[in-house]
Amino acid sequence: MPAPPRTLPSSTDLHGVRWLRSSHSTGANNCVETARPAAGPGAGLLAVRDSKDPDGPALLISPGSWTKFVAAVH
């Protein structure tokens, strides 16, 4: 079984996802948004994109890796 992609050229390639922005976000639109794809190339992973570029690339990471990242920068 091939490994899932770790980036997508455009976050619009993830269909039917709901992007969420942190409650710590300011009105300056300078944060990231996350989504949990249920199907397709990112199924089971967490998608992360720049809120300033909603049509831009998305990173796909494991939920556990995201939790560790957030804990490290918090």
GROMACS .gro file of N, CA, C and O in nm:
model
  296
    1MET      N    1   0.085  -0.118   0.000
    1MET     CA    2   0.000   0.000   0.000
    1MET      C    3   0.090   0.124   0.000
    1MET      O    4   0.175   0.138   0.087
    2PRO      N    5   0.069   0.218  -0.094
    2PRO     CA    6   0.154   0.337  -0.098
    2PRO      C    7   0.126   0.430   0.019
    2PRO      O    8   0.014   0.435   0.071
    3ALA      N    9   0.228   0.503   0.060
    3ALA     CA   10   0.212   0.600   0.169
    3ALA      C   11   0.125   0.716   0.121
    3ALA      O   12   0.129   0.753   0.004
    4PRO      N   13   0.043   0.772   0.210
    4PRO     CA   14  -0.041   0.885   0.169
    4PRO      C   15   0.046   1.008   0.141
    4PRO      O   16   0.158   1.019   0.193
    5PRO      N   17  -0.003   1.101   0.061
    5PRO     CA   18   0.075   1.222   0.036
    5PRO      C   19   0.087   1.303   0.164
    5PRO      O   20   0.003   1.293   0.253
    6ARG      N   21   0.191   1.379   0.176
    6ARG     CA   22   0.210   1.464   0.294
    6ARG      C   23   0.180   1.610   0.265
    6ARG      O   24   0.170   1.690   0.356
    7THR      N   25   0.165   1.645   0.139
    7THR     CA   26   0.121   1.779   0.102
    7THR      C   27   0.027   1.768  -0.017
    7THR      O   28   0.034   1.672  -0.094
    8LEU      N   29  -0.059   1.864  -0.030
    8LEU     CA   30  -0.145   1.875  -0.146
    8LEU      C   31  -0.119   2.011  -0.208
    8LEU      O   32  -0.108   2.111  -0.135
    9PRO      N   33  -0.108   2.020  -0.339
    9PRO     CA   34  -0.079   2.148  -0.402
    9PRO      C   35  -0.185   2.254  -0.373
    9PRO      O   36  -0.156   2.372  -0.367
   10SER      N   37  -0.308   2.210  -0.352
   10SER     CA   38  -0.416   2.303  -0.321
   10SER      C   39  -0.510   2.241  -0.219
   10SER      O   40  -0.551   2.126  -0.234
   11SER      N   41  -0.542   2.317  -0.116
   11SER     CA   42  -0.633   2.265  -0.014
   11SER      C   43  -0.773   2.244  -0.071
   11SER      O   44  -0.854   2.174  -0.012
   12THR      N   45  -0.801   2.300  -0.189
   12THR     CA   46  -0.930   2.276  -0.253
   12THR      C   47  -0.942   2.133  -0.305
   12THR      O   48  -1.050   2.091  -0.344
   13ASP      N   49  -0.830   2.059  -0.306
   13ASP     CA   50  -0.834   1.917  -0.344
   13ASP      C   51  -0.902   1.832  -0.237
   13ASP      O   52  -0.935   1.716  -0.262
   14LEU      N   53  -0.922   1.888  -0.119
   14LEU     CA   54  -0.991   1.817  -0.011
   14LEU      C   55  -1.138   1.858  -0.016
   14LEU      O   56  -1.174   1.970   0.020
   15HIS      N   57  -1.220   1.770  -0.063
   15HIS     CA   58  -1.362   1.801  -0.081
   15HIS      C   59  -1.443   1.764   0.042
   15HIS      O   60  -1.418   1.662   0.105
   16GLY      N   61  -1.537   1.848   0.075
   16GLY     CA   62  -1.630   1.817   0.183
   16GLY      C   63  -1.571   1.829   0.322
   16GLY      O   64  -1.624   1.770   0.415
   17VAL      N   65  -1.461   1.902   0.338
   17VAL     CA   66  -1.404   1.919   0.472
   17VAL      C   67  -1.450   2.052   0.530
   17VAL      O   68  -1.484   2.146   0.458
   18ARG      N   69  -1.450   2.059   0.660
   18ARG     CA   70  -1.485   2.182   0.730
   18ARG      C   71  -1.357   2.236   0.793
   18ARG      O   72  -1.299   2.172   0.882
   19TRP      N   73  -1.311   2.351   0.746
   19TRP     CA   74  -1.190   2.412   0.799
   19TRP      C   75  -1.221   2.488   0.926
   19TRP      O   76  -1.320   2.562   0.933
   20LEU      N   77  -1.139   2.470   1.028
   20LEU     CA   78  -1.157   2.536   1.157
   20LEU      C   79  -1.038   2.626   1.187
   20LEU      O   80  -0.923   2.588   1.162
   21ARG      N   81  -1.068   2.741   1.242
   21ARG     CA   82  -0.963   2.836   1.280
   21ARG      C   83  -0.958   2.843   1.432
   21ARG      O   84  -1.060   2.837   1.500
   22SER      N   85  -0.840   2.860   1.486
   22SER     CA   86  -0.821   2.866   1.630
   22SER      C   87  -0.901   2.979   1.692
   22SER      O   88  -0.914   3.088   1.635
   23SER      N   89  -0.952   2.956   1.811
   23SER     CA   90  -1.022   3.061   1.885
   23SER      C   91  -0.924   3.168   1.931
   23SER      O   92  -0.965   3.276   1.971
   24HIS      N   93  -0.793   3.141   1.924
   24HIS     CA   94  -0.691   3.238   1.960
   24HIS      C   95  -0.657   3.329   1.842
   24HIS      O   96  -0.575   3.419   1.855
   25SER      N   97  -0.719   3.306   1.728
   25SER     CA   98  -0.691   3.384   1.608
   25SER      C   99  -0.735   3.528   1.627
   25SER      O  100  -0.835   3.557   1.692
   26THR      N  101  -0.662   3.618   1.565
   26THR     CA  102  -0.699   3.759   1.568
   26THR      C  103  -0.767   3.796   1.437
   26THR      O  104  -0.769   3.719   1.343
   27GLY      N  105  -0.819   3.915   1.430
   27GLY     CA  106  -0.883   3.962   1.308
   27GLY      C  107  -0.784   3.988   1.196
   27GLY      O  108  -0.822   4.018   1.084
   28ALA      N  109  -0.654   3.976   1.223
   28ALA     CA  110  -0.551   4.002   1.123
   28ALA      C  111  -0.539   3.889   1.021
   28ALA      O  112  -0.464   3.899   0.926
   29ASN      N  113  -0.612   3.780   1.044
   29ASN     CA  114  -0.610   3.666   0.951
   29ASN      C  115  -0.471   3.605   0.937
   29ASN      O  116  -0.430   3.566   0.829
   30ASN      N  117  -0.398   3.598   1.046
   30ASN     CA  118  -0.260   3.547   1.042
   30ASN      C  119  -0.247   3.418   1.123
   30ASN      O  120  -0.175   3.411   1.218
   31CYS      N  121  -0.320   3.318   1.080
   31CYS     CA  122  -0.314   3.193   1.154
   31CYS      C  123  -0.329   3.076   1.057
   31CYS      O  124  -0.331   3.093   0.937
   32VAL      N  125  -0.339   2.959   1.114
   32VAL     CA  126  -0.360   2.839   1.034
   32VAL      C  127  -0.501   2.788   1.058
   32VAL      O  128  -0.565   2.821   1.158
   33GLU      N  129  -0.548   2.708   0.965
   33GLU     CA  130  -0.676   2.641   0.977
   33GLU      C  131  -0.652   2.491   0.965
   33GLU      O  132  -0.558   2.449   0.897
   34THR      N  133  -0.735   2.413   1.032
   34THR     CA  134  -0.721   2.268   1.027
   34THR      C  135  -0.852   2.204   0.984
   34THR      O  136  -0.959   2.261   1.000
   35ALA      N  137  -0.840   2.085   0.927
   35ALA     CA  138  -0.957   2.006   0.888
   35ALA      C  139  -0.921   1.859   0.901
   35ALA      O  140  -0.804   1.821   0.896
   36ARG      N  141  -1.023   1.776   0.919
   36ARG     CA  142  -1.003   1.631   0.927
   36ARG      C  143  -1.076   1.563   0.811
   36ARG      O  144  -1.195   1.535   0.820
   37PRO      N  145  -1.003   1.538   0.703
   37PRO     CA  146  -1.066   1.471   0.588
   37PRO      C  147  -1.114   1.330   0.626
   37PRO      O  148  -1.040   1.254   0.687
   38ALA      N  149  -1.237   1.299   0.589
   38ALA     CA  150  -1.292   1.167   0.617
   38ALA      C  151  -1.265   1.069   0.503
   38ALA      O  152  -1.268   0.948   0.523
   39ALA      N  153  -1.239   1.123   0.386
   39ALA     CA  154  -1.216   1.038   0.269
   39ALA      C  155  -1.111   1.103   0.180
   39ALA      O  156  -1.072   1.218   0.201
   40GLY      N  157  -1.067   1.029   0.082
   40GLY     CA  158  -0.971   1.083  -0.014
   40GLY      C  159  -0.828   1.074   0.034
   40GLY      O  160  -0.796   0.998   0.126
   41PRO      N  161  -0.739   1.157  -0.025
   41PRO     CA  162  -0.596   1.144   0.003
   41PRO      C  163  -0.556   1.174   0.147
   41PRO      O  164  -0.454   1.129   0.194
   42GLY      N  165  -0.637   1.250   0.218
   42GLY     CA  166  -0.600   1.286   0.355
   42GLY      C  167  -0.677   1.212   0.462
   42GLY      O  168  -0.668   1.246   0.580
   43ALA      N  169  -0.751   1.109   0.426
   43ALA     CA  170  -0.833   1.037   0.523
   43ALA      C  171  -0.749   0.988   0.641
   43ALA      O  172  -0.645   0.928   0.622
   44GLY      N  173  -0.795   1.019   0.761
   44GLY     CA  174  -0.725   0.977   0.882
   44GLY      C  175  -0.614   1.070   0.925
   44GLY      O  176  -0.554   1.051   1.030
   45LEU      N  177  -0.585   1.171   0.845
   45LEU     CA  178  -0.480   1.267   0.878
   45LEU      C  179  -0.544   1.401   0.910
   45LEU      O  180  -0.664   1.420   0.895
   46LEU      N  181  -0.462   1.494   0.954
   46LEU     CA  182  -0.508   1.630   0.980
   46LEU      C  183  -0.451   1.719   0.871
   46LEU      O  184  -0.331   1.714   0.842
   47ALA      N  185  -0.536   1.798   0.809
   47ALA     CA  186  -0.493   1.892   0.706
   47ALA      C  187  -0.473   2.028   0.770
   47ALA      O  188  -0.554   2.071   0.853
   48VAL      N  189  -0.365   2.096   0.733
   48VAL     CA  190  -0.333   2.228   0.788
   48VAL      C  191  -0.304   2.321   0.671
   48VAL      O  192  -0.229   2.285   0.580
   49ARG      N  193  -0.364   2.441   0.674
   49ARG     CA  194  -0.340   2.539   0.568
   49ARG      C  195  -0.328   2.679   0.627
   49ARG      O  196  -0.371   2.705   0.739
   50ASP      N  197  -0.271   2.769   0.549
   50ASP     CA  198  -0.256   2.910   0.586
   50ASP      C  199  -0.390   2.979   0.564
   50ASP      O  200  -0.444   2.977   0.454
   51SER      N  201  -0.441   3.045   0.666
   51SER     CA  202  -0.572   3.111   0.652
   51SER      C  203  -0.570   3.224   0.551
   51SER      O  204  -0.673   3.260   0.496
   52LYS      N  205  -0.452   3.280   0.523
   52LYS     CA  206  -0.442   3.388   0.425
   52LYS      C  207  -0.447   3.335   0.282
   52LYS      O  208  -0.465   3.413   0.189
   53ASP      N  209  -0.429   3.206   0.263
   53ASP     CA  210  -0.425   3.147   0.130
   53ASP      C  211  -0.510   3.020   0.126
   53ASP      O  212  -0.459   2.909   0.116
   54PRO      N  213  -0.643   3.035   0.135
   54PRO     CA  214  -0.729   2.917   0.145
   54PRO      C  215  -0.727   2.826   0.022
   54PRO      O  216  -0.767   2.710   0.033
   55ASP      N  217  -0.680   2.874  -0.091
   55ASP     CA  218  -0.667   2.789  -0.209
   55ASP      C  219  -0.527   2.732  -0.224
   55ASP      O  220  -0.499   2.657  -0.317
   56GLY      N  221  -0.438   2.769  -0.133
   56GLY     CA  222  -0.300   2.725  -0.140
   56GLY      C  223  -0.280   2.584  -0.090
   56GLY      O  224  -0.376   2.510  -0.067
   57PRO      N  225  -0.155   2.546  -0.070
   57PRO     CA  226  -0.124   2.409  -0.030
   57PRO      C  227  -0.174   2.374   0.110
   57PRO      O  228  -0.199   2.462   0.192
   58ALA      N  229  -0.187   2.246   0.133
   58ALA     CA  230  -0.224   2.194   0.265
   58ALA      C  231  -0.122   2.089   0.305
   58ALA      O  232  -0.082   2.007   0.222
   59LEU      N  233  -0.081   2.093   0.430
   59LEU     CA  234   0.003   1.988   0.486
   59LEU      C  235  -0.087   1.881   0.544
   59LEU      O  236  -0.191   1.911   0.601
   60LEU      N  237  -0.047   1.757   0.531
   60LEU     CA  238  -0.122   1.645   0.588
   60LEU      C  239  -0.033   1.578   0.691
   60LEU      O  240   0.075   1.528   0.658
   61ILE      N  241  -0.077   1.578   0.816
   61ILE     CA  242   0.003   1.520   0.924
   61ILE      C  243  -0.086   1.434   1.013
   61ILE      O  244  -0.208   1.448   1.013
   62SER      N  245  -0.022   1.348   1.088
   62SER     CA  246  -0.100   1.263   1.179
   62SER      C  247  -0.153   1.349   1.294
   62SER      O  248  -0.089   1.446   1.335
   63PRO      N  249  -0.270   1.313   1.346
   63PRO     CA  250  -0.323   1.388   1.460
   63PRO      C  251  -0.227   1.389   1.579
   63PRO      O  252  -0.215   1.490   1.649
   64GLY      N  253  -0.155   1.281   1.601
   64GLY     CA  254  -0.058   1.276   1.711
   64GLY      C  255   0.057   1.373   1.693
   64GLY      O  256   0.101   1.438   1.788
   65SER      N  257   0.104   1.385   1.570
   65SER     CA  258   0.212   1.481   1.542
   65SER      C  259   0.165   1.623   1.563
   65SER      O  260   0.238   1.708   1.613
   66TRP      N  261   0.040   1.653   1.524
   66TRP     CA  262  -0.014   1.788   1.544
   66TRP      C  263  -0.024   1.818   1.694
   66TRP      O  264   0.011   1.927   1.738
   67THR      N  265  -0.070   1.721   1.772
   67THR     CA  266  -0.080   1.741   1.917
   67THR      C  267   0.057   1.772   1.977
   67THR      O  268   0.071   1.863   2.059
   68LYS      N  269   0.160   1.700   1.935
   68LYS     CA  270   0.295   1.725   1.985
   68LYS      C  271   0.345   1.862   1.942
   68LYS      O  272   0.409   1.933   2.020
   69PHE      N  273   0.317   1.902   1.818
   69PHE     CA  274   0.358   2.032   1.769
   69PHE      C  275   0.294   2.144   1.851
   69PHE      O  276   0.361   2.236   1.897
   70VAL      N  277   0.161   2.136   1.870
   70VAL     CA  278   0.090   2.240   1.945
   70VAL      C  279   0.142   2.247   2.089
   70VAL      O  280   0.162   2.356   2.143
   71ALA      N  281   0.168   2.134   2.151
   71ALA     CA  282   0.221   2.133   2.288
   71ALA      C  283   0.359   2.200   2.293
   71ALA      O  284   0.391   2.270   2.388
   72ALA      N  285   0.440   2.179   2.190
   72ALA     CA  286   0.575   2.235   2.189
   72ALA      C  287   0.575   2.387   2.169
   72ALA      O  288   0.662   2.456   2.222
   73VAL      N  289   0.479   2.440   2.094
   73VAL     CA  290   0.478   2.585   2.068
   73VAL      C  291   0.388   2.661   2.164
   73VAL      O  292   0.388   2.782   2.166
   74HIS      N  293   0.313   2.591   2.242
   74HIS     CA  294   0.219   2.656   2.335
   74HIS      C  295   0.286   2.710   2.453
   74HIS      O  296   0.364   2.722   2.516
   0.00000   0.00000   0.00000
